[in-house]
Amino acid sequence: QVQLVESGGGLVQAGGSLRLSCAASGSRFVINNMGWYRQAPGKQRELVASISSTTYSNYADSVKGRFTISRDNAKNTVYLQMNSLKPEDTGVYYCNVDGTYYSGSYSSFDSWGQGTQVTVSS
């Protein structure tokens, strides 16, 4: 299967920036879509941004113009550059990756990271 390791969360003041990273590891896999979700206390998990294998990106309306998602296929890594952060961006950010892996036969996978806390103070 495919494992994900996230990094880059932390505490920042409103207006500041953070960059999240998520690296995928495993054997014999090909990644299709990569994305970031977040979950604020008491709220459902929501999509923040996603990027396809053809680098088509999609953003939640609340982060358009402030966040940028990118991927490095050679490193199997997806990034989320977050600028002009607001207190309402606070939450646990989860990386999500899907694709195909080979283990005797081809199977699909849909993996989640462990989550990284982002806190934006006012």
PDB file of N, CA and C in Angstrom, residues 4 9-10 15 17 25-26 37 41 44 51-52 55 57 61 73 77 82 86 88 98-99 104 108 110-111 117-118:
ATOM      1  N   LEU A   4       1.484   7.969   3.647  1.00  0.00           N
ATOM      2  CA  LEU A   4       1.657   9.408   3.488  1.00  0.00           C
ATOM      3  C   LEU A   4       2.209  10.007   4.772  1.00  0.00           C
ATOM      4  N   GLY A   9       2.797  22.017   9.327  1.00  0.00           N
ATOM      5  CA  GLY A   9       1.792  22.749  10.082  1.00  0.00           C
ATOM      6  C   GLY A   9       2.422  23.565  11.203  1.00  0.00           C
ATOM      7  N   GLY A  10       1.585  24.337  11.879  1.00  0.00           N
ATOM      8  CA  GLY A  10       2.083  25.129  12.995  1.00  0.00           C
ATOM      9  C   GLY A  10       1.169  26.264  13.352  1.00  0.00           C
ATOM     10  N   GLY A  15      -2.567  36.688   8.387  1.00  0.00           N
ATOM     11  CA  GLY A  15      -1.784  37.363   7.363  1.00  0.00           C
ATOM     12  C   GLY A  15      -0.488  36.650   7.025  1.00  0.00           C
ATOM     13  N   SER A  17       2.045  33.065   6.469  1.00  0.00           N
ATOM     14  CA  SER A  17       2.094  31.990   5.480  1.00  0.00           C
ATOM     15  C   SER A  17       2.618  30.705   6.095  1.00  0.00           C
ATOM     16  N   SER A  25       4.967   7.197   0.031  1.00  0.00           N
ATOM     17  CA  SER A  25       5.994   6.159  -0.088  1.00  0.00           C
ATOM     18  C   SER A  25       5.338   4.791  -0.184  1.00  0.00           C
ATOM     19  N   GLY A  26       6.060   3.865  -0.761  1.00  0.00           N
ATOM     20  CA  GLY A  26       5.569   2.506  -0.946  1.00  0.00           C
ATOM     21  C   GLY A  26       6.321   1.901  -2.108  1.00  0.00           C
ATOM     22  N   TYR A  37      -7.370  18.313   2.487  1.00  0.00           N
ATOM     23  CA  TYR A  37      -8.638  18.547   3.148  1.00  0.00           C
ATOM     24  C   TYR A  37      -8.339  19.163   4.505  1.00  0.00           C
ATOM     25  N   PRO A  41     -12.679  22.298  14.298  1.00  0.00           N
ATOM     26  CA  PRO A  41     -13.412  21.718  15.430  1.00  0.00           C
ATOM     27  C   PRO A  41     -14.914  21.842  15.248  1.00  0.00           C
ATOM     28  N   GLN A  44     -17.378  19.380   9.586  1.00  0.00           N
ATOM     29  CA  GLN A  44     -17.029  18.248   8.731  1.00  0.00           C
ATOM     30  C   GLN A  44     -15.742  18.530   7.965  1.00  0.00           C
ATOM     31  N   ILE A  51      -5.235  18.382  -7.027  1.00  0.00           N
ATOM     32  CA  ILE A  51      -4.489  18.507  -8.271  1.00  0.00           C
ATOM     33  C   ILE A  51      -4.429  17.131  -8.925  1.00  0.00           C
ATOM     34  N   SER A  52      -4.729  17.093 -10.200  1.00  0.00           N
ATOM     35  CA  SER A  52      -4.771  15.825 -10.915  1.00  0.00           C
ATOM     36  C   SER A  52      -3.396  15.476 -11.482  1.00  0.00           C
ATOM     37  N   THR A  55      -2.101  17.963 -13.713  1.00  0.00           N
ATOM     38  CA  THR A  55      -1.911  19.230 -12.978  1.00  0.00           C
ATOM     39  C   THR A  55      -3.107  20.165 -13.048  1.00  0.00           C
ATOM     40  N   SER A  57      -5.922  21.845 -11.303  1.00  0.00           N
ATOM     41  CA  SER A  57      -6.131  22.103  -9.885  1.00  0.00           C
ATOM     42  C   SER A  57      -7.519  22.663  -9.630  1.00  0.00           C
ATOM     43  N   ASP A  61     -13.749  27.759  -2.667  1.00  0.00           N
ATOM     44  CA  ASP A  61     -13.926  29.201  -2.883  1.00  0.00           C
ATOM     45  C   ASP A  61     -13.261  30.019  -1.788  1.00  0.00           C
ATOM     46  N   ASN A  73       6.183  15.125  -9.021  1.00  0.00           N
ATOM     47  CA  ASN A  73       5.987  13.708  -9.304  1.00  0.00           C
ATOM     48  C   ASN A  73       7.254  12.885  -9.051  1.00  0.00           C
ATOM     49  N   THR A  77       5.351  13.910  -4.038  1.00  0.00           N
ATOM     50  CA  THR A  77       5.037  14.873  -2.978  1.00  0.00           C
ATOM     51  C   THR A  77       4.062  15.924  -3.491  1.00  0.00           C
ATOM     52  N   MET A  82       0.174  28.252   1.623  1.00  0.00           N
ATOM     53  CA  MET A  82      -0.943  28.998   2.188  1.00  0.00           C
ATOM     54  C   MET A  82      -0.472  30.399   2.557  1.00  0.00           C
ATOM     55  N   LYS A  86      -6.027  33.257   7.497  1.00  0.00           N
ATOM     56  CA  LYS A  86      -7.063  33.844   8.326  1.00  0.00           C
ATOM     57  C   LYS A  86      -7.370  32.902   9.483  1.00  0.00           C
ATOM     58  N   GLU A  88     -10.064  31.664  10.314  1.00  0.00           N
ATOM     59  CA  GLU A  88     -10.994  30.619   9.865  1.00  0.00           C
ATOM     60  C   GLU A  88     -10.304  29.509   9.067  1.00  0.00           C
ATOM     61  N   ASP A  98      -4.723   9.312  -4.313  1.00  0.00           N
ATOM     62  CA  ASP A  98      -5.253   8.073  -4.878  1.00  0.00           C
ATOM     63  C   ASP A  98      -4.462   7.681  -6.122  1.00  0.00           C
ATOM     64  N   GLY A  99      -4.593   6.428  -6.486  1.00  0.00           N
ATOM     65  CA  GLY A  99      -3.858   5.925  -7.637  1.00  0.00           C
ATOM     66  C   GLY A  99      -3.951   4.432  -7.742  1.00  0.00           C
ATOM     67  N   GLY A 104       1.213  -8.179  -7.088  1.00  0.00           N
ATOM     68  CA  GLY A 104       0.740  -9.413  -7.702  1.00  0.00           C
ATOM     69  C   GLY A 104      -0.325  -9.147  -8.742  1.00  0.00           C
ATOM     70  N   SER A 108      -6.439  -0.385  -6.870  1.00  0.00           N
ATOM     71  CA  SER A 108      -6.487   1.047  -6.601  1.00  0.00           C
ATOM     72  C   SER A 108      -6.259   1.297  -5.115  1.00  0.00           C
ATOM     73  N   ASP A 110      -6.482   4.598  -1.996  1.00  0.00           N
ATOM     74  CA  ASP A 110      -6.948   5.927  -1.596  1.00  0.00           C
ATOM     75  C   ASP A 110      -6.434   6.124  -0.175  1.00  0.00           C
ATOM     76  N   SER A 111      -5.346   6.827  -0.033  1.00  0.00           N
ATOM     77  CA  SER A 111      -4.661   6.937   1.255  1.00  0.00           C
ATOM     78  C   SER A 111      -4.808   8.325   1.863  1.00  0.00           C
ATOM     79  N   GLN A 117      -1.731  19.976  12.248  1.00  0.00           N
ATOM     80  CA  GLN A 117      -2.505  21.089  12.807  1.00  0.00           C
ATOM     81  C   GLN A 117      -2.011  22.427  12.264  1.00  0.00           C
ATOM     82  N   VAL A 118      -2.958  23.224  11.818  1.00  0.00           N
ATOM     83  CA  VAL A 118      -2.678  24.605  11.415  1.00  0.00           C
ATOM     84  C   VAL A 118      -3.536  25.510  12.295  1.00  0.00           C
TER      85      VAL A 118
END
